[in-house]
């Protein structure tokens, strides 16, 4: 017997059932045992018939009579009369013709189901029923409900899980003894059993918190080990030259906000240490992160070291290049700045690379093209990653490994990572936050538009075009999909350009176009040769077209809240009132989360809401596969209390000098999690 054994050795699992389990990702006995129920239904209270109340109930009774017949409208009906010592009642099953044959008279059954009025008579409709025993599966208990798939329902899974319980003995404890004891946890084996077949709600709660604790402990330990390793890396200390910083600030043609100053100061302080900086600069779109990063970079450049800034799109990289060159001009450092993007001519690229290799250029700005091996930055001391959640772990790591030491890392993001997630995923990330914008912005006027108002809305938006202002139309897909009803760029482009906006210039932009095509479209949009741009979220980051005052988001339910918030940040720039229209693609009512967008303009709040309602994947891009990828089945990533507890245990684990290799399961999980959540 082995936990890795295939499910097929369990009674009730043949090759057909195995195929169904595969759909659920369950292949081995261990998978089965750790595939916890999704929810429960409490049918544990057994009451006498006379005491029954309407609602979910369980009785213990004998069957007195059963009739099986077809009703007037052609459906099948099984009708039974059951009795206990307190009274009798009726039971009805619809369209279960096999029922009658399986019922034995004069035997005692548990019957669990909904008790209610039917044809003016109180009865139970379609209840579960099984012979009274010490271990009922589908009645008279807290019943586990599993994730199901077609042809494999919970009732079957319960039986199979029960048949596999003898394997529980093979499960060894994954957490150290002292953690179990000090944190009042129940043993793993017991927790697993209680999760499948809880004896009481208290037991279930204990089982859930044991597993949740462990899931968060693993995450936290992985994060802390990552952090610890990072701190050991050799680094180039960049002395904080206050005079230089003051000079930079004095030459700006605007005044930095307090939050910008504090952030820059924190960054400069971080780099003046013997360990690598790993700081996240968070600030909504338009809060002025670029100038903060540039101010920090000045110091590094002054000491003759190199800085690399990586942006997710070419458009954005070019915009940064221009902005940063302008910012560095008064200090006469603008001649140190160079651009490297995929669409440059090979000759120009080669030349730029040579200049960086020779140290003639020291501030490289580009897209992921700067990760390539052929790009050499021998004196790289600082890396800035803009919109860091748009990059994968590997891309970030490649950039950091360009030299023999660890560069200081500044990640920037307009998508806030809620505090609970920061704690759980990164131990405790160093974060600088810019909350307010340098100029007070008008909130984007945001409206949800029902399906039947869609055409009228597009018609009305002609007024925007008549004012010579521009419109973005964002869709979740490029091409229509046979399986999803979401609106697609190609279709919407066709409809608009041939229909309501046929007298205007409509453009199309998405990731399948070549880089040159994309740039051309963007340039035309910037110059208002294109009035309406139908696109994917490709415009989410970067581009600044102040004349675009309106954004329409098709199939709005499909997007994350923080994402829509970023999208609408594209309009209403330069003191013009912006408008955002959220279009529904079905006649369903808008969800509460979407409604929140109409009157919430705080990106942090929206990100918290997203985390609660849709899980971390939607917020934090590297965790694209969301919950499963993090091995979280039970833990709640918004439960700060539990996260702090787990974090404390992980800290103790490290302080005690525990050897991870002694804990086989733990070690395996931690290594996997470290790779997923590393920020450097
Ligand atoms: P983001 O945080 O979205 O990256 P940017 O760095 O692109 O924001 O800044 C948005 C705009 O605000 C830029 O045009 C920038 O020059 C301007 N800006 C930045 N800081 C200030 C400030 N303190 N006062 C006025 N304008 C500022
Ligand atoms: Mg930016």
XYZ file of C-alpha atoms and ligand atoms in Angstrom:
708
model
C 0.000 0.000 0.000
C 1.273 3.375 -1.018
C -0.138 6.893 -1.150
C 1.077 7.163 -4.737
C -0.992 4.160 -5.736
C -3.457 4.725 -8.510
C -7.047 5.211 -7.469
C -8.024 2.063 -9.303
C -7.079 -0.095 -6.347
C -9.957 1.421 -4.404
C -13.225 -0.446 -4.463
C -15.619 1.312 -6.809
C -12.985 2.845 -9.083
C -12.684 1.334 -12.531
C -11.032 2.860 -15.543
C -14.139 4.873 -16.379
C -14.391 6.436 -12.947
C -10.657 7.068 -13.027
C -11.067 9.122 -16.196
C -13.663 11.264 -14.436
C -11.365 11.762 -11.473
C -8.598 12.850 -13.821
C -10.803 15.739 -14.871
C -10.757 16.834 -11.241
C -6.980 16.427 -11.062
C -7.241 13.401 -8.801
C -5.013 10.499 -9.835
C -3.601 8.907 -6.718
C -4.859 7.919 -3.314
C -3.111 10.925 -1.850
C -4.828 13.229 -4.346
C -8.136 11.728 -3.335
C -7.544 12.146 0.369
C -6.377 15.718 -0.022
C -9.163 16.679 -2.409
C -11.200 18.388 0.262
C -14.926 19.040 0.040
C -15.972 22.335 -1.431
C -18.720 22.806 1.148
C -20.995 20.934 3.507
C -24.658 20.489 4.215
C -25.557 19.925 7.823
C -28.075 17.096 8.111
C -26.664 15.848 11.393
C -29.686 16.545 13.610
C -32.070 13.563 13.590
C -35.540 14.611 14.770
C -38.823 12.815 15.329
C -41.460 13.323 12.698
C -43.659 15.229 15.109
C -40.886 17.751 15.728
C -40.053 18.405 12.057
C -39.728 22.008 10.951
C -39.776 23.176 7.360
C -36.322 23.110 5.772
C -33.382 20.707 5.669
C -34.141 17.858 8.032
C -33.306 14.283 8.903
C -35.579 11.619 10.350
C -35.066 8.002 11.324
C -38.069 5.977 10.220
C -39.452 2.734 8.855
C -41.140 2.501 5.490
C -44.765 1.400 5.686
C -45.725 1.508 2.033
C -44.325 2.454 -1.362
C -46.194 3.210 -4.571
C -44.561 3.805 -7.932
C -46.594 5.434 -10.706
C -46.707 7.880 -13.570
C -48.320 11.216 -12.892
C -50.785 13.013 -15.140
C -48.158 15.035 -16.943
C -46.041 12.021 -17.724
C -43.451 12.257 -14.980
C -42.646 9.363 -12.749
C -43.432 9.504 -9.071
C -42.447 7.318 -6.133
C -44.535 7.867 -3.047
C -43.754 6.358 0.343
C -45.293 6.568 3.759
C -42.779 6.372 6.583
C -43.261 6.299 10.340
C -41.371 6.638 13.572
C -42.779 6.367 17.087
C -44.047 9.940 16.938
C -45.976 9.874 13.694
C -46.167 9.300 9.956
C -45.291 11.325 6.908
C -45.170 11.317 3.141
C -42.114 11.133 0.961
C -42.020 11.885 -2.753
C -39.397 11.258 -5.390
C -39.806 12.550 -8.891
C -38.300 10.832 -11.925
C -36.419 8.226 -9.912
C -38.167 5.072 -11.166
C -35.454 2.859 -9.635
C -36.305 4.078 -6.110
C -39.167 1.782 -5.213
C -37.244 -1.412 -5.883
C -34.410 -0.387 -3.576
C -36.644 0.331 -0.584
C -37.122 -2.441 1.962
C -40.167 -2.415 4.183
C -39.808 -2.651 7.959
C -36.179 -1.581 7.873
C -34.976 1.556 9.613
C -33.699 4.320 7.370
C -32.132 7.695 7.763
C -33.943 10.086 5.459
C -32.439 13.524 4.833
C -33.976 16.188 2.657
C -36.101 19.263 2.364
C -39.281 19.181 4.424
C -41.980 21.393 3.002
C -45.439 21.873 1.612
C -46.335 19.930 -1.502
C -49.897 19.835 -2.806
C -51.122 21.148 0.521
C -49.390 18.360 2.403
C -46.135 18.520 4.335
C -43.715 16.026 2.812
C -40.097 15.476 1.924
C -39.243 15.833 -1.740
C -36.395 13.855 -3.319
C -34.576 13.126 -0.072
C -31.511 10.938 0.325
C -32.137 7.733 2.144
C -29.931 4.998 3.550
C -30.169 2.190 6.039
C -29.347 3.217 9.582
C -25.713 2.494 10.351
C -22.837 3.840 12.416
C -21.312 5.527 9.352
C -23.976 6.970 7.087
C -22.596 8.769 4.016
C -25.416 10.774 2.522
C -27.780 11.298 5.435
C -27.821 12.073 9.143
C -24.441 13.784 9.143
C -22.613 16.884 8.038
C -22.530 15.882 4.393
C -19.461 16.763 2.323
C -20.078 18.271 -1.121
C -17.156 17.882 -3.521
C -16.246 19.519 -6.790
C -18.056 17.395 -9.313
C -17.785 16.651 -12.983
C -20.265 15.168 -15.404
C -20.722 11.532 -14.482
C -19.020 11.871 -11.107
C -21.184 13.295 -8.368
C -20.580 13.806 -4.674
C -22.636 10.763 -3.729
C -20.146 8.561 -5.583
C -17.094 10.454 -4.388
C -18.192 10.050 -0.772
C -18.326 6.286 -1.135
C -14.919 6.143 -2.776
C -13.340 8.433 -0.183
C -14.783 6.252 2.548
C -13.316 3.164 0.912
C -9.915 4.828 0.913
C -9.874 5.884 4.552
C -7.708 2.904 5.516
C -4.891 4.660 3.649
C -5.011 7.522 6.120
C -2.543 5.636 8.281
C 0.074 6.153 5.593
C -0.182 9.923 5.908
C 2.650 11.225 7.996
C 2.630 14.459 9.895
C 3.902 17.317 7.749
C 4.441 19.972 10.425
C 6.977 19.812 13.264
C 5.642 18.514 16.595
C 6.311 21.792 18.382
C 4.205 23.780 15.931
C 1.274 21.375 16.324
C 1.545 21.743 20.068
C 2.220 25.466 20.418
C -0.385 26.514 17.905
C -3.072 24.115 19.151
C -3.421 22.265 15.902
C -4.854 18.815 15.371
C -2.695 16.188 13.637
C -2.805 16.084 9.838
C -4.315 12.624 9.649
C -7.178 13.579 11.909
C -7.724 16.845 10.049
C -8.036 15.054 6.730
C -10.517 12.563 8.083
C -12.585 15.278 9.740
C -12.626 17.344 6.580
C -14.239 14.511 4.662
C -16.517 13.208 7.380
C -16.750 15.724 10.224
C -18.334 14.476 13.421
C -19.445 17.940 14.467
C -19.181 21.536 13.375
C -16.513 22.177 16.002
C -14.442 19.286 14.715
C -14.840 20.576 11.184
C -13.705 24.017 12.259
C -10.595 22.564 13.908
C -9.811 20.551 10.819
C -10.228 23.554 8.570
C -8.016 25.764 10.669
C -5.320 23.107 10.850
C -5.164 22.891 7.043
C -5.536 26.644 6.526
C -2.748 27.268 9.007
C -0.490 24.844 7.223
C -1.187 26.318 3.807
C -0.358 29.793 5.054
C 2.625 28.569 7.023
C 4.066 27.054 3.858
C 3.558 30.274 1.923
C 5.056 32.327 4.676
C 8.056 30.086 5.148
C 8.720 30.140 1.407
C 8.522 33.928 1.402
C 10.837 34.307 4.372
C 13.408 31.938 2.965
C 13.342 33.875 -0.286
C 13.875 37.071 1.607
C 16.652 35.606 3.696
C 18.496 34.359 0.630
C 18.159 37.700 -1.054
C 19.745 39.477 1.878
C 22.826 37.291 1.609
C 23.533 38.285 -1.976
C 26.530 40.499 -2.661
C 25.475 43.980 -3.619
C 26.809 47.359 -4.682
C 26.128 49.923 -2.020
C 25.052 53.248 -3.486
C 25.752 56.093 -1.130
C 22.807 58.440 -0.701
C 24.044 61.781 -1.950
C 21.544 64.284 -0.571
C 23.007 67.224 -2.404
C 22.468 65.529 -5.713
C 18.916 64.616 -4.810
C 18.196 68.219 -3.839
C 19.657 69.456 -7.077
C 17.504 67.067 -9.086
C 14.385 68.233 -7.268
C 15.228 71.909 -7.651
C 15.484 71.587 -11.424
C 12.061 69.982 -11.886
C 9.410 72.219 -13.379
C 6.908 70.989 -10.781
C 6.956 70.444 -7.044
C 7.141 66.846 -5.823
C 4.311 65.730 -3.578
C 5.201 64.664 -0.036
C 4.516 61.038 -0.873
C 6.825 61.211 -3.859
C 9.569 62.671 -1.671
C 9.104 60.051 1.032
C 9.140 57.222 -1.513
C 12.291 58.496 -3.199
C 13.954 58.917 0.170
C 13.050 55.337 1.191
C 14.450 53.997 -2.051
C 17.684 55.943 -1.784
C 18.111 54.819 1.844
C 17.537 51.188 0.844
C 20.297 51.292 -1.734
C 22.696 52.750 0.788
C 22.801 49.414 2.615
C 24.900 46.287 2.354
C 21.988 44.257 1.119
C 19.923 44.386 -2.016
C 16.854 46.544 -2.062
C 13.623 44.797 -2.908
C 11.036 47.497 -2.810
C 7.660 47.883 -4.397
C 6.521 51.361 -5.357
C 2.760 51.326 -5.467
C 0.715 54.147 -6.826
C -2.360 54.523 -8.914
C -2.092 55.516 -12.544
C -0.913 59.115 -12.778
C 0.539 59.403 -9.288
C 3.984 60.162 -10.728
C 6.078 57.075 -10.117
C 8.436 57.685 -13.018
C 10.007 60.780 -11.563
C 10.551 58.980 -8.242
C 12.358 56.130 -9.953
C 14.428 58.588 -11.965
C 15.439 60.517 -8.874
C 16.714 57.289 -7.319
C 18.520 56.366 -10.513
C 20.434 59.661 -10.603
C 22.459 58.635 -7.592
C 23.412 55.332 -9.166
C 24.425 56.987 -12.434
C 26.494 59.569 -10.608
C 28.655 56.827 -9.114
C 29.227 55.388 -12.570
C 26.925 52.424 -12.207
C 24.205 51.308 -14.572
C 20.428 51.317 -14.323
C 17.985 49.269 -16.357
C 14.305 50.048 -16.636
C 12.023 47.425 -18.132
C 8.501 48.300 -19.283
C 5.847 45.892 -20.534
C 5.244 47.532 -23.931
C 7.287 49.412 -26.510
C 4.965 52.343 -26.433
C 5.535 52.682 -22.736
C 9.295 52.169 -23.008
C 9.531 54.933 -25.583
C 7.427 57.226 -23.449
C 9.722 56.573 -20.472
C 12.773 57.148 -22.612
C 11.549 60.568 -23.597
C 10.360 61.525 -20.098
C 13.516 60.380 -18.381
C 15.809 62.050 -20.879
C 13.949 65.304 -20.214
C 14.184 64.834 -16.463
C 17.936 64.243 -16.632
C 18.718 67.111 -18.984
C 19.221 69.790 -16.304
C 21.793 67.531 -14.623
C 23.463 66.894 -17.967
C 22.950 63.190 -17.569
C 20.556 62.783 -20.482
C 23.356 61.629 -22.730
C 23.658 58.513 -20.547
C 20.178 57.285 -21.436
C 19.638 54.703 -24.174
C 16.681 52.846 -25.604
C 16.477 49.177 -26.545
C 13.258 47.859 -28.021
C 12.489 45.029 -30.420
C 11.393 47.188 -33.330
C 14.724 49.061 -33.616
C 16.883 48.303 -36.643
C 19.449 45.558 -35.972
C 22.242 48.042 -36.564
C 20.862 50.499 -34.018
C 20.312 47.723 -31.531
C 23.851 46.461 -31.900
C 25.168 49.973 -31.475
C 23.142 50.562 -28.318
C 24.344 47.266 -26.866
C 27.959 48.179 -27.559
C 27.580 51.540 -25.874
C 26.125 49.931 -22.794
C 28.833 47.282 -22.766
C 31.469 50.004 -22.919
C 29.758 52.004 -20.186
C 29.221 54.998 -22.485
C 25.477 54.625 -21.941
C 24.370 53.862 -18.411
C 20.603 54.062 -18.229
C 18.975 51.393 -20.374
C 15.275 51.725 -21.012
C 13.467 49.020 -22.893
C 11.012 46.185 -23.061
C 11.704 42.547 -22.243
C 14.228 42.754 -25.093
C 16.735 43.967 -22.499
C 16.663 40.524 -20.893
C 18.402 38.874 -23.855
C 21.781 37.315 -23.195
C 23.416 39.532 -25.793
C 22.578 42.563 -23.681
C 25.458 43.182 -21.303
C 25.316 45.659 -18.481
C 28.593 45.071 -16.652
C 28.003 47.757 -14.057
C 24.330 47.175 -13.458
C 23.437 48.222 -9.913
C 19.749 49.115 -10.116
C 16.807 47.544 -11.882
C 13.432 49.205 -12.225
C 10.518 47.115 -13.382
C 7.486 49.089 -14.409
C 4.123 47.391 -14.062
C 5.974 44.497 -12.516
C 2.932 42.219 -12.370
C 3.005 42.097 -16.153
C 6.241 40.164 -16.102
C 6.791 36.551 -15.188
C 9.159 35.452 -12.470
C 11.668 34.185 -15.012
C 11.798 37.446 -16.897
C 12.534 39.349 -13.734
C 15.138 36.856 -12.650
C 16.927 36.994 -15.980
C 17.297 40.712 -15.675
C 18.660 40.501 -12.156
C 21.263 37.967 -13.181
C 23.006 40.204 -15.645
C 25.987 40.787 -13.388
C 27.873 38.939 -10.691
C 26.057 40.720 -7.898
C 22.436 41.357 -7.108
C 21.208 44.720 -8.370
C 18.846 46.763 -6.224
C 15.329 46.086 -7.396
C 12.564 48.636 -7.576
C 9.251 47.220 -8.776
C 6.512 49.620 -9.681
C 2.863 48.823 -9.908
C -0.406 50.608 -10.314
C -2.199 47.473 -9.189
C -2.015 47.501 -5.429
C -1.237 44.307 -3.608
C -3.439 44.205 -0.522
C -1.624 44.028 2.783
C -2.809 40.498 3.572
C -1.432 39.256 0.283
C 1.856 41.086 0.796
C 2.264 39.397 4.131
C 1.296 35.962 2.916
C 3.272 35.985 -0.295
C 6.294 38.079 0.488
C 6.726 37.787 4.225
C 6.817 41.488 4.543
C 7.545 43.363 1.419
C 9.150 46.776 1.604
C 6.541 49.012 0.080
C 6.385 52.698 -0.710
C 2.967 54.014 -1.489
C 1.881 57.101 -3.375
C -1.807 57.571 -2.739
C -2.599 61.011 -4.010
C -2.088 62.428 -7.455
C -0.032 65.577 -7.942
C -3.040 67.382 -9.370
C -6.563 66.699 -8.200
C -8.275 64.598 -10.785
C -11.947 64.536 -11.567
C -13.344 61.085 -10.873
C -14.071 59.263 -14.094
C -17.805 59.302 -14.694
C -18.583 55.564 -14.698
C -21.857 53.974 -15.864
C -23.003 50.406 -16.317
C -24.940 49.941 -19.552
C -27.458 47.130 -19.975
C -27.564 45.039 -23.115
C -30.592 46.788 -24.572
C -28.981 50.221 -24.171
C -25.820 49.240 -26.013
C -26.669 50.615 -29.468
C -28.156 53.791 -28.050
C -24.983 54.342 -26.059
C -22.711 54.061 -29.082
C -25.056 56.387 -30.939
C -24.905 58.929 -28.122
C -21.123 58.788 -28.025
C -21.065 60.410 -31.466
C -21.282 63.625 -29.445
C -17.806 62.892 -28.116
C -16.468 62.473 -31.635
C -18.188 65.635 -32.793
C -16.206 67.493 -30.128
C -13.108 66.013 -31.819
C -12.393 63.924 -28.743
C -11.517 60.255 -28.940
C -12.862 56.950 -27.676
C -11.313 53.658 -26.601
C -13.420 50.516 -26.942
C -11.897 47.611 -25.005
C -12.912 43.968 -25.495
C -11.784 40.874 -23.570
C -11.044 38.790 -26.682
C -9.462 39.341 -30.084
C -11.620 36.909 -32.075
C -15.023 35.557 -31.268
C -14.974 32.253 -29.484
C -17.486 29.476 -30.035
C -17.512 28.662 -26.321
C -17.566 32.117 -24.788
C -20.115 34.815 -25.356
C -17.665 37.647 -24.692
C -17.392 40.435 -27.208
C -14.377 40.332 -29.460
C -12.256 43.110 -30.956
C -12.587 41.945 -34.556
C -16.360 41.732 -34.466
C -16.868 44.986 -32.591
C -14.439 46.725 -34.955
C -16.409 45.509 -37.957
C -19.757 46.486 -36.439
C -18.648 49.972 -35.441
C -16.596 50.850 -38.501
C -19.304 49.694 -40.901
C -22.190 50.851 -38.759
C -22.622 53.654 -36.301
C -19.127 55.147 -36.788
C -18.815 54.649 -40.539
C -18.205 58.372 -41.002
C -15.297 58.298 -38.562
C -11.938 56.631 -38.559
C -11.981 53.462 -36.461
C -8.736 51.657 -35.617
C -7.961 48.212 -34.283
C -5.205 47.242 -31.863
C -4.343 43.912 -30.291
C -1.391 41.693 -29.531
C -1.585 39.697 -32.760
C -0.525 42.679 -34.833
C 3.160 43.068 -35.531
C 5.105 45.558 -33.478
C 5.271 47.967 -36.414
C 1.553 47.720 -37.036
C 0.877 48.358 -33.388
C 3.151 51.399 -33.310
C 1.546 52.788 -36.457
C -1.946 52.452 -35.027
C -0.870 54.067 -31.776
C 0.779 56.953 -33.553
C -2.375 57.559 -35.559
C -4.413 57.478 -32.397
C -2.081 59.928 -30.696
C -2.478 62.333 -33.642
C -6.271 61.807 -33.786
C -6.132 60.332 -37.282
C -7.901 57.445 -35.597
C -10.949 58.619 -33.657
C -12.142 55.358 -32.165
C -9.718 52.640 -31.120
C -11.101 49.134 -30.678
C -8.566 47.145 -28.691
C -7.762 44.610 -26.028
C -6.275 45.436 -22.632
C -3.050 46.091 -24.497
C -3.752 49.748 -23.659
C -4.119 49.022 -19.961
C -0.650 50.225 -19.223
C 1.199 53.210 -20.434
C -0.139 55.245 -23.265
C -1.090 58.755 -22.530
C -3.520 60.289 -25.022
C -5.087 63.227 -23.207
C -7.582 63.840 -26.028
C -9.176 60.422 -25.458
C -11.908 61.250 -22.986
C -14.148 58.218 -23.189
C -13.607 54.527 -22.689
C -16.134 51.800 -23.417
C -15.509 48.410 -21.859
C -17.313 45.545 -23.571
C -18.237 42.404 -21.574
C -17.210 44.307 -18.487
C -17.977 41.440 -16.094
C -15.116 39.576 -17.661
C -12.464 41.920 -16.234
C -11.003 42.332 -12.769
C -11.969 45.466 -10.894
C -8.426 46.710 -10.508
C -7.959 46.096 -14.212
C -11.003 48.149 -15.184
C -9.816 50.836 -12.812
C -6.491 50.948 -14.635
C -8.246 50.987 -17.975
C -10.416 53.939 -17.048
C -7.270 55.699 -15.848
C -6.488 56.081 -19.566
C -9.133 58.779 -19.906
C -9.821 62.024 -18.103
C -6.243 63.168 -18.227
C -5.160 66.792 -18.223
C -8.190 68.069 -16.345
C -10.717 66.889 -18.926
C -13.725 65.028 -17.552
C -13.424 61.366 -18.529
C -16.249 58.896 -18.986
C -16.267 55.142 -18.700
C -19.089 52.919 -19.954
C -19.243 49.348 -18.701
C -21.234 47.294 -21.182
C -22.926 44.048 -20.206
C -23.051 41.186 -22.701
C -26.135 39.498 -21.297
C -29.420 40.606 -19.829
C -28.315 39.457 -16.357
C -28.209 42.096 -13.674
C -24.784 43.639 -13.110
C -22.864 41.956 -10.290
C -22.267 43.820 -7.023
C -18.553 43.914 -7.814
C -19.190 45.754 -11.055
C -21.568 48.134 -9.312
C -18.750 49.020 -6.927
C -16.932 50.652 -9.831
C -19.617 53.282 -10.268
C -18.758 55.010 -7.030
C -15.383 53.675 -5.876
C -12.314 55.359 -7.272
C -9.784 54.019 -4.836
C -7.619 51.425 -6.575
C -6.648 49.894 -3.238
C -10.230 49.334 -2.187
C -11.056 47.807 -5.547
C -8.102 45.455 -5.318
C -9.240 44.311 -1.861
C -12.697 43.652 -3.258
C -11.253 41.665 -6.143
C -9.194 39.598 -3.765
C -12.241 38.792 -1.684
C -14.490 37.968 -4.590
C -12.199 36.426 -7.150
C -9.031 35.327 -5.401
C -5.431 36.452 -5.734
C -4.859 35.396 -9.339
C -6.828 38.303 -10.638
C -4.686 40.793 -8.770
C -1.273 39.413 -8.796
C -0.256 38.503 -12.324
C 2.511 36.057 -11.540
C -0.041 33.888 -9.845
C -1.954 33.537 -13.021
C -3.267 30.142 -12.134
C -4.592 31.537 -8.936
C -5.480 29.556 -5.938
C -4.558 26.094 -7.132
C -1.116 27.158 -8.093
C -0.486 28.290 -4.554
C -1.755 24.999 -3.166
C -4.470 26.781 -1.286
C -7.621 24.773 -0.789
C -8.871 26.144 2.455
C -6.818 29.123 3.530
C -8.342 32.523 3.053
C -5.896 35.097 1.759
C -7.853 37.898 3.365
C -7.607 36.402 6.864
C -4.893 38.640 8.285
C -5.136 37.104 11.760
C -4.375 33.619 10.551
C -1.706 34.916 8.176
C 0.096 36.658 11.035
C -0.060 33.507 13.139
C 1.370 31.387 10.346
C 4.034 33.987 9.705
C 5.074 33.889 13.341
C 5.405 30.109 13.210
C 7.514 30.369 10.068
C 9.781 32.910 11.746
C 10.235 30.568 14.685
C 10.994 27.703 12.337
C 13.855 29.699 10.872
C 15.077 31.057 14.209
C 15.209 27.580 15.701
C 17.514 26.571 12.883
C 15.166 23.776 11.817
C 16.411 21.758 8.892
C 13.862 21.721 6.110
C 15.356 18.565 4.653
C 14.067 16.660 7.642
C 10.520 17.362 6.564
C 10.108 15.712 3.209
C 6.621 16.882 2.300
C 7.166 20.347 3.655
C 10.439 20.706 1.812
C 8.872 19.743 -1.494
C 6.047 22.229 -1.127
C 8.291 25.034 0.067
C 10.591 24.685 -2.910
C 7.683 24.843 -5.298
C 6.195 27.870 -3.587
C 9.508 29.683 -3.435
C 9.834 29.460 -7.182
C 6.341 30.802 -7.740
C 6.352 33.698 -5.330
C 9.899 34.984 -5.535
C 10.029 38.650 -6.372
C 13.601 38.666 -7.535
P 2.511 56.815 -13.172
O 2.588 56.750 -11.688
O 1.155 56.423 -13.663
O 3.607 56.085 -13.841
P 3.730 59.126 -14.351
O 5.034 58.954 -13.721
O 3.602 58.740 -15.776
O 2.613 58.372 -13.513
O 3.256 60.624 -14.128
C 2.059 61.107 -14.654
C 2.204 62.584 -15.035
O 2.285 63.379 -13.874
C 3.449 62.870 -15.842
O 3.088 63.705 -16.891
C 4.368 63.559 -14.849
O 5.234 64.459 -15.466
C 3.405 64.287 -13.963
N 3.877 64.523 -12.595
C 4.585 63.680 -11.823
N 4.812 64.198 -10.602
C 4.244 65.427 -10.610
C 4.126 66.478 -9.636
N 4.646 66.343 -8.409
N 3.451 67.583 -9.985
C 2.902 67.693 -11.202
N 2.990 66.756 -12.169
C 3.639 65.630 -11.881
Mg 3.852 54.601 -15.199
